[in-house]
Coordinates of C-alpha atoms in Angstrom, one line a residue:
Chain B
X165 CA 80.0 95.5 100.2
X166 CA 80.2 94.3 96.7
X167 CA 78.6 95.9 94.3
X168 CA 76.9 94.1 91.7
X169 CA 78.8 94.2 88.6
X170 CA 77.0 95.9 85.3
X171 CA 74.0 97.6 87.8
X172 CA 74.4 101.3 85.9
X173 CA 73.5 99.0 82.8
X174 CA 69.5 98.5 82.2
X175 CA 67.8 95.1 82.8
X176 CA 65.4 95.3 80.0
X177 CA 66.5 94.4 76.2
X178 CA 66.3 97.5 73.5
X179 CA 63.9 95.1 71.9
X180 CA 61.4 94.9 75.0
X181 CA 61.8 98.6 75.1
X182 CA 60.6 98.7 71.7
X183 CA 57.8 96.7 72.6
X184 CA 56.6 99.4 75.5
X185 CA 57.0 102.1 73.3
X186 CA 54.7 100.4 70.8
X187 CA 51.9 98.5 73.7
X188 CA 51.7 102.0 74.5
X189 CA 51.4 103.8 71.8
X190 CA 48.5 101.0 70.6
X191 CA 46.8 102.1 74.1
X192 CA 46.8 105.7 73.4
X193 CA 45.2 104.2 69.3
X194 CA 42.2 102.1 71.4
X195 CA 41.1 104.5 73.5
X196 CA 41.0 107.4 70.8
X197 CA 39.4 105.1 68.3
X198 CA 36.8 104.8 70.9
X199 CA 36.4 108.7 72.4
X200 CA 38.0 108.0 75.6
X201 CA 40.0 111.1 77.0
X202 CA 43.8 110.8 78.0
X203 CA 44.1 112.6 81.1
X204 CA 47.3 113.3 83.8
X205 CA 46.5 114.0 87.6
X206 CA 49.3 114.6 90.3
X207 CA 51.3 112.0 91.1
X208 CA 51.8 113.5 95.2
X209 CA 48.6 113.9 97.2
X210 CA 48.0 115.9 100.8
X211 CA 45.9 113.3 101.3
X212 CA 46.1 109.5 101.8
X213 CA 44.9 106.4 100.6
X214 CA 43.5 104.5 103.5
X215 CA 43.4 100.9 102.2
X216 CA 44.7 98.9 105.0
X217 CA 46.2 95.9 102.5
X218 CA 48.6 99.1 100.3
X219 CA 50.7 100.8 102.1
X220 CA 52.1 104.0 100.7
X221 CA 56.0 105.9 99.9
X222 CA 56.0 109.2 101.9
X223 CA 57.5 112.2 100.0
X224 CA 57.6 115.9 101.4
X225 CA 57.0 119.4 100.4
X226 CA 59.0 122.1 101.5
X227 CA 57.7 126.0 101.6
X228 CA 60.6 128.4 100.0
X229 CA 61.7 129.9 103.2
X230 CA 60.0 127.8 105.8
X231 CA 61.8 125.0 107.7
X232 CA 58.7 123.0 108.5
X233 CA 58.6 120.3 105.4
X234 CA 54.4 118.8 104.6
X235 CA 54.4 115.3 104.5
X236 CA 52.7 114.5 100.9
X237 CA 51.7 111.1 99.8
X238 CA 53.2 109.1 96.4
X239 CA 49.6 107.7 94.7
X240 CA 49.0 104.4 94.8
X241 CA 46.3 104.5 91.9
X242 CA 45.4 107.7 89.8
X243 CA 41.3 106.8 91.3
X244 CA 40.9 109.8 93.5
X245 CA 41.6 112.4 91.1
X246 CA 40.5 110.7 88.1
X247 CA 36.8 110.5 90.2
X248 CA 37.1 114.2 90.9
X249 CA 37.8 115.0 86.8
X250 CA 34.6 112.4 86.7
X251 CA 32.2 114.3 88.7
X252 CA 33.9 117.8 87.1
X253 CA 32.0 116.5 83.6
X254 CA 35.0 115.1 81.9
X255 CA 33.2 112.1 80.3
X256 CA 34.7 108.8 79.9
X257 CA 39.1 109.5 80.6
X258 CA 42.0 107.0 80.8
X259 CA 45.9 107.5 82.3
X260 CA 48.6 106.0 82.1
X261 CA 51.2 106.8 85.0
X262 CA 53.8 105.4 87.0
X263 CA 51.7 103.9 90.3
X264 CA 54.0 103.8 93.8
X265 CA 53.4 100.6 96.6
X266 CA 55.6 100.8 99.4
X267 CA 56.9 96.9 100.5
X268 CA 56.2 95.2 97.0
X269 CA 59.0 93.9 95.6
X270 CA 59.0 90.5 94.2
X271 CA 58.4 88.9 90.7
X272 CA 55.6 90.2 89.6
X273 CA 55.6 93.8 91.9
X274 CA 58.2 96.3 91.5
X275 CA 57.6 99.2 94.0
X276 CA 57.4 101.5 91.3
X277 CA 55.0 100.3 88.4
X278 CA 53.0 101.7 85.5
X279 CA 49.6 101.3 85.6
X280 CA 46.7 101.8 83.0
X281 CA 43.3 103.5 84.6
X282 CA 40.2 104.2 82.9
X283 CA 36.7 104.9 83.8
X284 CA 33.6 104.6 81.0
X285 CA 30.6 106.3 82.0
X286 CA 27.1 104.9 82.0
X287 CA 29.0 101.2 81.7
X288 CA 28.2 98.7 84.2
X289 CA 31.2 96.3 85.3
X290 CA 29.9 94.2 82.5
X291 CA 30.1 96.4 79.6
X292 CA 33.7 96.9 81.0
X293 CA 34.7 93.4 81.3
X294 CA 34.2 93.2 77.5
X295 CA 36.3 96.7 76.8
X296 CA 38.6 94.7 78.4
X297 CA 38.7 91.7 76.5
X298 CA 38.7 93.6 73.3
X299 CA 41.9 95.5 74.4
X300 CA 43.8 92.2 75.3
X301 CA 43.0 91.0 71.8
X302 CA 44.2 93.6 70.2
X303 CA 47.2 93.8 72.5
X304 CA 48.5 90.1 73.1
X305 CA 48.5 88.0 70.2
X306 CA 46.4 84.7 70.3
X307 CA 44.5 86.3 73.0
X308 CA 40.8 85.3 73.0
X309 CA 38.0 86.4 75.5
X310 CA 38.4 85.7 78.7
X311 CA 36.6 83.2 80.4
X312 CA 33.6 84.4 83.1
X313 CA 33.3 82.8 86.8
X314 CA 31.7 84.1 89.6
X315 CA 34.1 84.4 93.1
X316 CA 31.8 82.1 94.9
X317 CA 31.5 79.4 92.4
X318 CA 34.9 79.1 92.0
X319 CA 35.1 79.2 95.7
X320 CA 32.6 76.3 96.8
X321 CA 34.4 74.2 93.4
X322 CA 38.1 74.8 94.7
X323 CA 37.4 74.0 98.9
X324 CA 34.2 72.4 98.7
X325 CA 32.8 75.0 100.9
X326 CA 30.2 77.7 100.1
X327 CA 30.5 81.1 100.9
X328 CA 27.2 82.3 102.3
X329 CA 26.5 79.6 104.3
X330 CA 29.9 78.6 105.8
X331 CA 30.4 79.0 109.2
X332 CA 33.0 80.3 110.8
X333 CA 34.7 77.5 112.2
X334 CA 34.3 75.6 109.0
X335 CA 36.0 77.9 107.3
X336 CA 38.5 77.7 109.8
X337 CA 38.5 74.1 109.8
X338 CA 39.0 74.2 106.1
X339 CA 42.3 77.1 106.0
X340 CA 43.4 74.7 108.5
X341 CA 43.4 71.8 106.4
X342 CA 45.0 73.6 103.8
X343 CA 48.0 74.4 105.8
X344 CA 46.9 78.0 107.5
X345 CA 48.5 78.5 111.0
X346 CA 45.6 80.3 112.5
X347 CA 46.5 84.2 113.0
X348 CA 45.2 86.0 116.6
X349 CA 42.5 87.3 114.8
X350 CA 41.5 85.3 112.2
X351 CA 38.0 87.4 110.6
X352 CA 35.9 85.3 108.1
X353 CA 37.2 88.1 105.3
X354 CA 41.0 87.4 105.5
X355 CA 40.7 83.5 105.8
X356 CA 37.8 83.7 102.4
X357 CA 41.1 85.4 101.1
X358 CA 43.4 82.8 101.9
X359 CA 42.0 80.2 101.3
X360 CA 41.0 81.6 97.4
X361 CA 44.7 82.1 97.1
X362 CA 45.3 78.4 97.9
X363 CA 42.9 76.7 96.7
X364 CA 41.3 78.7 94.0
X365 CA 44.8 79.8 92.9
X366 CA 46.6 76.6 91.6
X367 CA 43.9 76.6 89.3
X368 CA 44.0 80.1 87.8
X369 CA 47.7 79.3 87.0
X370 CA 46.9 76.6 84.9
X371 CA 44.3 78.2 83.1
X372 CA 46.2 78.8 79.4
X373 CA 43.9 81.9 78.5
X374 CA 42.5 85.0 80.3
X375 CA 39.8 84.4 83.3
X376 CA 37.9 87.0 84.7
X377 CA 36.5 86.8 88.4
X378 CA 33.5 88.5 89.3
X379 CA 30.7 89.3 91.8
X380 CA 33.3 89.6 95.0
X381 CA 32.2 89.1 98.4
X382 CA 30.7 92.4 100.1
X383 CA 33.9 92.3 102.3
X384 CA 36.0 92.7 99.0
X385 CA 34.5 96.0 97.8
X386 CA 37.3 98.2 97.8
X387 CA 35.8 101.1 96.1
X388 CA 33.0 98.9 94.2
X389 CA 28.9 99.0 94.4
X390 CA 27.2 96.5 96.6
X391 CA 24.9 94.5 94.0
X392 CA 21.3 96.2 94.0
X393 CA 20.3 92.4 93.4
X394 CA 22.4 90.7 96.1
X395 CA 23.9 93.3 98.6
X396 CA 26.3 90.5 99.7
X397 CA 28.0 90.3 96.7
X398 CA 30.2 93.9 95.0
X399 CA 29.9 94.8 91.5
X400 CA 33.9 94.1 91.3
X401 CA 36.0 92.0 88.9
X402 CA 39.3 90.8 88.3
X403 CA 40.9 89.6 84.9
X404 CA 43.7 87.0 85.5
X405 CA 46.0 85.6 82.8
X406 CA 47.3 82.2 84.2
X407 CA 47.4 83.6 87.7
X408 CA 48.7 86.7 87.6
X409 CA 46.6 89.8 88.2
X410 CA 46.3 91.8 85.8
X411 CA 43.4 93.7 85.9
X412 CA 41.0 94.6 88.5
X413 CA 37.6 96.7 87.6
X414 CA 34.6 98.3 89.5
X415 CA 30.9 99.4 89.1
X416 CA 32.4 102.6 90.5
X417 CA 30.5 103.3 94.2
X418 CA 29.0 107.1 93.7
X419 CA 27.9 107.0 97.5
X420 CA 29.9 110.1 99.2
X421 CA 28.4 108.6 102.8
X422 CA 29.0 104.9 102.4
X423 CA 32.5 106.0 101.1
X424 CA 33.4 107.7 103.7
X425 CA 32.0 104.6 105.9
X426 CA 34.8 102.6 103.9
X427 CA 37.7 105.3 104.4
X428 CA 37.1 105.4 108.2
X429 CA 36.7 101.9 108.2
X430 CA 40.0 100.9 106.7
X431 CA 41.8 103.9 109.0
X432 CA 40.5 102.2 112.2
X433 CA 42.1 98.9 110.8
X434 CA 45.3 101.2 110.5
X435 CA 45.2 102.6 114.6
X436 CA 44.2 98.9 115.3
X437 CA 47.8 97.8 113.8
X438 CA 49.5 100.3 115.1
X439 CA 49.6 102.9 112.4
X440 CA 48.6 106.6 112.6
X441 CA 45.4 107.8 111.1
X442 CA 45.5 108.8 107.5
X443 CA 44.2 111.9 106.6
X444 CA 41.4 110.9 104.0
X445 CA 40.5 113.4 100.7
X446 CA 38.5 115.9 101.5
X447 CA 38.4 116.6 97.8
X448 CA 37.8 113.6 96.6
X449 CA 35.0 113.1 99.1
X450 CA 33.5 116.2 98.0
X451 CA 33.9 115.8 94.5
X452 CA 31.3 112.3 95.4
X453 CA 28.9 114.6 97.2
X454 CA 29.0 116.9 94.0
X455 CA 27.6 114.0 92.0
X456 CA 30.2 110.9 90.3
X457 CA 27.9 110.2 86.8
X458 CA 27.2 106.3 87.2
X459 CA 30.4 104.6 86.0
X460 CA 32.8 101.8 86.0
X461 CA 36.6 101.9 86.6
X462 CA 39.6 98.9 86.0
X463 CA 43.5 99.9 86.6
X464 CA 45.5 97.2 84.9
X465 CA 49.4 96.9 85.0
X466 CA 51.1 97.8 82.0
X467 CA 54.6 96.0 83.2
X468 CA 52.7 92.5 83.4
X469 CA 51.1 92.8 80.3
X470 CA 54.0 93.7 78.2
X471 CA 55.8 90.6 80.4
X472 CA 52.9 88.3 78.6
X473 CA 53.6 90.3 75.3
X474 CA 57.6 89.4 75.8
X475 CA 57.1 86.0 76.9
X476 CA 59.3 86.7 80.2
X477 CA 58.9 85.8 83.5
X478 CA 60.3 88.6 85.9
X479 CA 58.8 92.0 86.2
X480 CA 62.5 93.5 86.2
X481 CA 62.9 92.1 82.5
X482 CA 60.8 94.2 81.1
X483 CA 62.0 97.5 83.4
X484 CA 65.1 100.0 82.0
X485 CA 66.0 100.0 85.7
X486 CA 64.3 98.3 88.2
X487 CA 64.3 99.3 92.0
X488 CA 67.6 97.8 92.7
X489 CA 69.4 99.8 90.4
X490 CA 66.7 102.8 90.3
Chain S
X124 CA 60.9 85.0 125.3
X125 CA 61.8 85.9 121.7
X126 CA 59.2 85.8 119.0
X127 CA 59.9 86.7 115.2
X128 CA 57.5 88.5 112.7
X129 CA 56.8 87.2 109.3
X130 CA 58.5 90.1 107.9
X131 CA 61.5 88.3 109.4
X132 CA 60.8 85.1 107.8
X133 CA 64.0 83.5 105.5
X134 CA 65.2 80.4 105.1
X135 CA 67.2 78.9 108.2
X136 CA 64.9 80.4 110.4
X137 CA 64.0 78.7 113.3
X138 CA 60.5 78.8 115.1
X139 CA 58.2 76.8 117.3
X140 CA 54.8 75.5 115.3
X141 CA 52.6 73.0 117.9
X142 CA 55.6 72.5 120.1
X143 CA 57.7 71.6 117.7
X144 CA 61.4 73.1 116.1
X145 CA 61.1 73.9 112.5
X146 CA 63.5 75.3 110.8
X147 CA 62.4 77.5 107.3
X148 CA 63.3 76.5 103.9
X149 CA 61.3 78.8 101.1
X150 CA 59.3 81.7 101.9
X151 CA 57.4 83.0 99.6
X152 CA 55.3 86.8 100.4
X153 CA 52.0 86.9 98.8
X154 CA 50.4 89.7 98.3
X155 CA 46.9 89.7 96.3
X156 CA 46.3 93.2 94.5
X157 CA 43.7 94.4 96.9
X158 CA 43.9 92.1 100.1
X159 CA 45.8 91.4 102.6
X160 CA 49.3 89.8 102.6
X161 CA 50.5 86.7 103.8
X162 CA 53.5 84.4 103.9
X163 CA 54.1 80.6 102.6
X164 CA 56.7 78.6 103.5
X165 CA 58.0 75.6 103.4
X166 CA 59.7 74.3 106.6
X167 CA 60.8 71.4 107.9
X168 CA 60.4 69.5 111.1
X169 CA 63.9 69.3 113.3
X170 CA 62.5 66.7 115.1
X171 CA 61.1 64.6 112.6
X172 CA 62.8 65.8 109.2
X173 CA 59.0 66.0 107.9
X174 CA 58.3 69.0 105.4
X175 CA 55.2 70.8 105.4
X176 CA 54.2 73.9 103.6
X177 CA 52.1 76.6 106.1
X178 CA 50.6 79.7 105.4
X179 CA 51.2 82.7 107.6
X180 CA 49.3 85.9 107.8
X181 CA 51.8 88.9 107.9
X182 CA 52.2 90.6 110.6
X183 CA 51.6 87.5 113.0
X184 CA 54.6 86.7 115.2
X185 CA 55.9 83.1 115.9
X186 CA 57.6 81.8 118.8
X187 CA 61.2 81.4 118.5
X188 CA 63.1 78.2 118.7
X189 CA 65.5 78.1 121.2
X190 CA 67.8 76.1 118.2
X191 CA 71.8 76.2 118.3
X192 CA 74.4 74.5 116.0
X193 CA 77.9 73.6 117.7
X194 CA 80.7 71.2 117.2
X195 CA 80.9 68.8 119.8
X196 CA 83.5 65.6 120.8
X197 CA 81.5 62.3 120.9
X198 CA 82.7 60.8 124.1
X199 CA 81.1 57.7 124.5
X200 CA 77.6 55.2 124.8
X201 CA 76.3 53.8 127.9
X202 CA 74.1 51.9 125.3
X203 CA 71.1 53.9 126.3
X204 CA 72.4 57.4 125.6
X205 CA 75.0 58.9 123.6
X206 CA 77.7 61.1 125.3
X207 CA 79.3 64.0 123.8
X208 CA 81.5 67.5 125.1
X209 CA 81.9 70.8 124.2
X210 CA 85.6 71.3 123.6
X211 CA 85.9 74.5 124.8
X212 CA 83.4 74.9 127.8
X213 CA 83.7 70.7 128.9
X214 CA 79.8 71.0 129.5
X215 CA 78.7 67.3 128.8
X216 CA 75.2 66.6 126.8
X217 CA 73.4 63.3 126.4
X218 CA 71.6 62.4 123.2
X219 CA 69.1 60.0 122.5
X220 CA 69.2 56.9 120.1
X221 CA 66.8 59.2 117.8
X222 CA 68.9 62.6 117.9
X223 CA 71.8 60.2 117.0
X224 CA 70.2 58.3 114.5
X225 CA 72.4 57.1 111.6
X226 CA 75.4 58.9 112.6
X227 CA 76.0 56.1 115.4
X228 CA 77.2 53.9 112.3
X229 CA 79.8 56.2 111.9
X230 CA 81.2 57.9 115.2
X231 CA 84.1 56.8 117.0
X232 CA 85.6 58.5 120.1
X233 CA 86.8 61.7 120.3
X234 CA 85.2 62.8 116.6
X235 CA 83.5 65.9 116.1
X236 CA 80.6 66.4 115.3
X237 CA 78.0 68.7 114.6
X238 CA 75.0 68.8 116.6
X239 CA 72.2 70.8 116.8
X240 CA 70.9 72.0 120.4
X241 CA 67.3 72.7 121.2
X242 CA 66.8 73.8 124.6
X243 CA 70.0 72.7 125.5
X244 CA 69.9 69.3 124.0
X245 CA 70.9 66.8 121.2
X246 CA 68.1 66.9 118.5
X247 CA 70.3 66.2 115.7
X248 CA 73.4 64.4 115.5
X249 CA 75.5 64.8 112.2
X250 CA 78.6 62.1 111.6
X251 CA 81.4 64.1 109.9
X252 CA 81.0 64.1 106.2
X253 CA 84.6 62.1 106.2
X254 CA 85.8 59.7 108.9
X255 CA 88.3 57.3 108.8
X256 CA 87.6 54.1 110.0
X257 CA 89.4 50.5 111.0
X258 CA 87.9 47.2 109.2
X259 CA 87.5 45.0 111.8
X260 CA 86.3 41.6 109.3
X261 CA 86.1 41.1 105.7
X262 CA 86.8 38.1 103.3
X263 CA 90.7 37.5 103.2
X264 CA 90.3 35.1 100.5
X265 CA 89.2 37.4 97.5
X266 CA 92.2 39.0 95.8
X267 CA 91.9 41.4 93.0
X268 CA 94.4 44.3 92.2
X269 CA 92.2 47.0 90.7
X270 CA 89.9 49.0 92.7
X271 CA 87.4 48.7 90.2
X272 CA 84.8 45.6 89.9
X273 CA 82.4 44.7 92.6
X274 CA 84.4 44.7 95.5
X275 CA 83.3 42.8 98.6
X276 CA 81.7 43.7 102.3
X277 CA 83.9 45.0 105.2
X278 CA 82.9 45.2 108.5
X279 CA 84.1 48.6 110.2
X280 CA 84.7 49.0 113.7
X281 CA 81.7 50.6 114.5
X282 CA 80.1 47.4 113.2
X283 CA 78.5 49.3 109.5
X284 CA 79.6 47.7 106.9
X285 CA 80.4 48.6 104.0
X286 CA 81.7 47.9 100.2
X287 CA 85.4 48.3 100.1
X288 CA 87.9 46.8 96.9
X289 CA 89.1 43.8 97.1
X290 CA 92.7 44.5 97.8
X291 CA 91.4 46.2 101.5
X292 CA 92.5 44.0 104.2
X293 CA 91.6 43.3 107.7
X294 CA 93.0 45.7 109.7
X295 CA 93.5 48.3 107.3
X296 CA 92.1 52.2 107.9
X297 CA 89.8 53.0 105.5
X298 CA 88.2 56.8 104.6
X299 CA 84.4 56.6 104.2
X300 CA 82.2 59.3 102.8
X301 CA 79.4 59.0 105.3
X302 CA 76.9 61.0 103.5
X303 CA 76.3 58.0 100.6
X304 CA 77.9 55.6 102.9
X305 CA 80.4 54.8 100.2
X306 CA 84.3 53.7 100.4
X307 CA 86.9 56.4 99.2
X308 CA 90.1 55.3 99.9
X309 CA 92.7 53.7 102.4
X310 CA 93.7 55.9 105.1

């Protein structure tokens, strides 16, 4: 086996190092200017994330003395915790921390990432979209606000279908027509998915400034509000600069029952394929039934933004070491 | 019978889509922040040559296709179906007009070629890349001593024809390059 020649060396330029240091450091600026708390939270967790679309690194704990190692989880997002500090009374709080997503390795994912996570209480997903935008403006040059579409407009304009009143089978029809070979179990949630991503996609990547997505299907919650208005639609949004994900933001969901709901729901999807249960946290859970002041969340990836701030086009350029020579 | 997952999926892959071979050119995982992945690729039709991008969802498992490449020595045409041997086993397979497609312009007897298997038979026949060939007819009359200039046609004796210099002479053995159909040199 040959190994590749210079991998001790780092991938990204002194320069784009220099550039990190400073992106972050320009973070740290906005948020102070603006009363927002920097805060750390552990990095391992007893306890699991149980959204069936991440899958998580597995790292163990070993009692001095025992023999028996704990399994402990690597945190895909900072959420849970943060949320507990939330409910504690911390007020509005922001991290930045290095993010770990087993199986994503590619372009624009490296399996270890740093990720930017803050919560703003009393904002709606609104309010937030405009933090937001003022950061990016501040933080890529020639950056103006983004533009604002709603997941189901762009939908019925990209596949000429409309999402509340499709069917099905058209739906079906459509992914078909779009090249989709049809899965076992295709459910109306995945092929809505798809057939964003391939229709509604092309078009994000051409768009020359940011575009933020927003009002996501009820199936698309994650960890969002249902809209008091229009309980099909979640209270969820996602800031794209010419189609990458960069950003992706919630009316927080305060509900420690429906949560728990959503947890359970996403574990079954994890027995169905296979997968052992995930033990879900407690503490997180309880921290919800303690009280989470109304709030709104976004995480947003600090490698991809400072590959728009470099001009590059590979995650790995703008990484010391990326996971091949980690 | 053998099935691979999408997690499997790189190019030269071969699978079965609507009953037909295709064989896997890009793939390209997508995986959108907070739903579920899936694969694109680009594959193309063994039968047909046709490319067509499909999207998978991960975890779904295809069929595979039952697709193997060998050398084998074209033996002859009954007109209707073309003849050809494995060299080492002597098993004999028969391959359509379509499997054999352009290569019949360019295989003689006993040349090897390579030819892909589905199920056990001919779906694509390839011509060598270089074979030499005798020019049955071309115009005696044109002399010229470069090999430069327009040249002139020359029948081969597997009836293409081709451009050849006009110093090439009835009879002679030429060396074709049968992947632009083009003249190299004299045998």
């Amino acid at each position: 086996m040959s190994r590749e020649h210079n991998a001790h060396r780092p991938v990204a330029s002194i320069r784009v190092l220099q550039q990190r240091a400073s992106l972050l450091s320009e973070i740290r600026c906005f948020f102070a200017h603006r009363g927002v708390l920097e805060v750390e939270t552990p990095v391992l967790s007893s306890s699991a994330n149980p959204d069936a679309a991440i899958e998580q690194m597995l790292s163990g704990y070993r009692q001095p003395g025992s023999q028996r190692s704990q399994t402990l989880y690597l945190h895909t997002s900072p959420e849970f915790p943060m949320k507990r500090l939330l409910a504690a009374g911390s007020g509005s709080i922001f991290q930045i921390c290095h993010t770990f997503r087993n199986g994503e390795c590619g372009r624009l994912h490296n399996p270890e990432f740093t990720l930017l996570e803050w919560y703003r209480i009393d904002f709606d997903h609104f309010q937030l979209m405009d933090e937001v935008d003022a950061l990016l403006m501040q933080l890529l040059p020639d950056c103006a606000a983004a533009e604002r579409y709603r997941y189901a407009d762009l939908f019925v304009s990209h596949t000429g279908v409309d999402l509340f009143s499709a069917t099905p089978a058209q739906l079906q029809q459509r992914a078909e027509s779009a090249g989709v070979v049809m899965p076992e179990s295709a459910d109306t949630g995945w092929l809505i998915e798809v057939l964003f991503e391939l229709c509604v996609g092309p078009w994000l990547k051409q768009q020359q400034q940011g575009v933020i997505v927003y009002d996501y299907p009820a199936a698309q919650a994650s960890l969002s509000q249902l809209s008091t208005q229009d309980p099909r639609l979640a209270e969820r949004f996602e800031y794209y600069f010419q189609g990458m994900e960069l950003a992706n933001g919630f009316h927080e969901l305060a509900d420690a029952a429906e949560q728990r709901q959503r947890f359970e729901a996403e574990n079954r999807k994890h027995r169905q394929s296979g997968s052992e249960m995930l033990p879900l946290d407690e503490h997180f859970l309880q921290a919800l039934e303690d009280g989470l002041p109304d709030c709104s969340g976004v995480a947003l990836g600090i490698d991809r933004l400072l590959m728009l701030r470099c001009g590059v086009d590979h995650i790995e350029e703008v990484l010391a070491f990326p996971f091949a020579r980690a | 019978m053998a099935t691979y997952n999408t997690n499997e999926f790189r190019s030269g892959l071969k699978f079965m889509l609507d009953n037909d071979p295709y064989s896997i050119i890009e793939n390209e995982f997508v995986k959108p922040g907070k739903g579920q992945a899936f694969s694109r690729v680009k594959i193309r039709n063994l039968k047909t040559g046709r490319v067509i991008e499909k999207t998978f969802k991960s975890g779904e498992s295809v069929e595979a296709a039952d697709v193997l490449e060998t050398t084998l020595q074209y033996l002859y045409t009954d007109g209707e179906f073309w003849h050809f041997m494995d060299p080492q086993s002597f098993e004999q397979y028969a391959a359509s007009e379509a499997a054999v497609a352009d290569a019949i312009k360019w295989i003689k007897e006993q040349d090897d070629c390579n030819v892909t298997l589905w199920n056990g038979n001919p779906l694509i026949v390839e011509a060598p890349n270089f074979v030499t060939l005798r020019i049955t007819d071309t115009d005696p009359g044109l002399k010229g001593d470069t090999s430069g200039g327009g040249g002139k046609p020359a029948t081969l004796e597997t009836g293409a024809v081709i451009r050849v210099p006009l110093f090439v002479q009835i009879d002679e053995v030429v060396k074709v390059d049968t992947r632009s159909g083009e003249y190299v040199s004299r045998a």
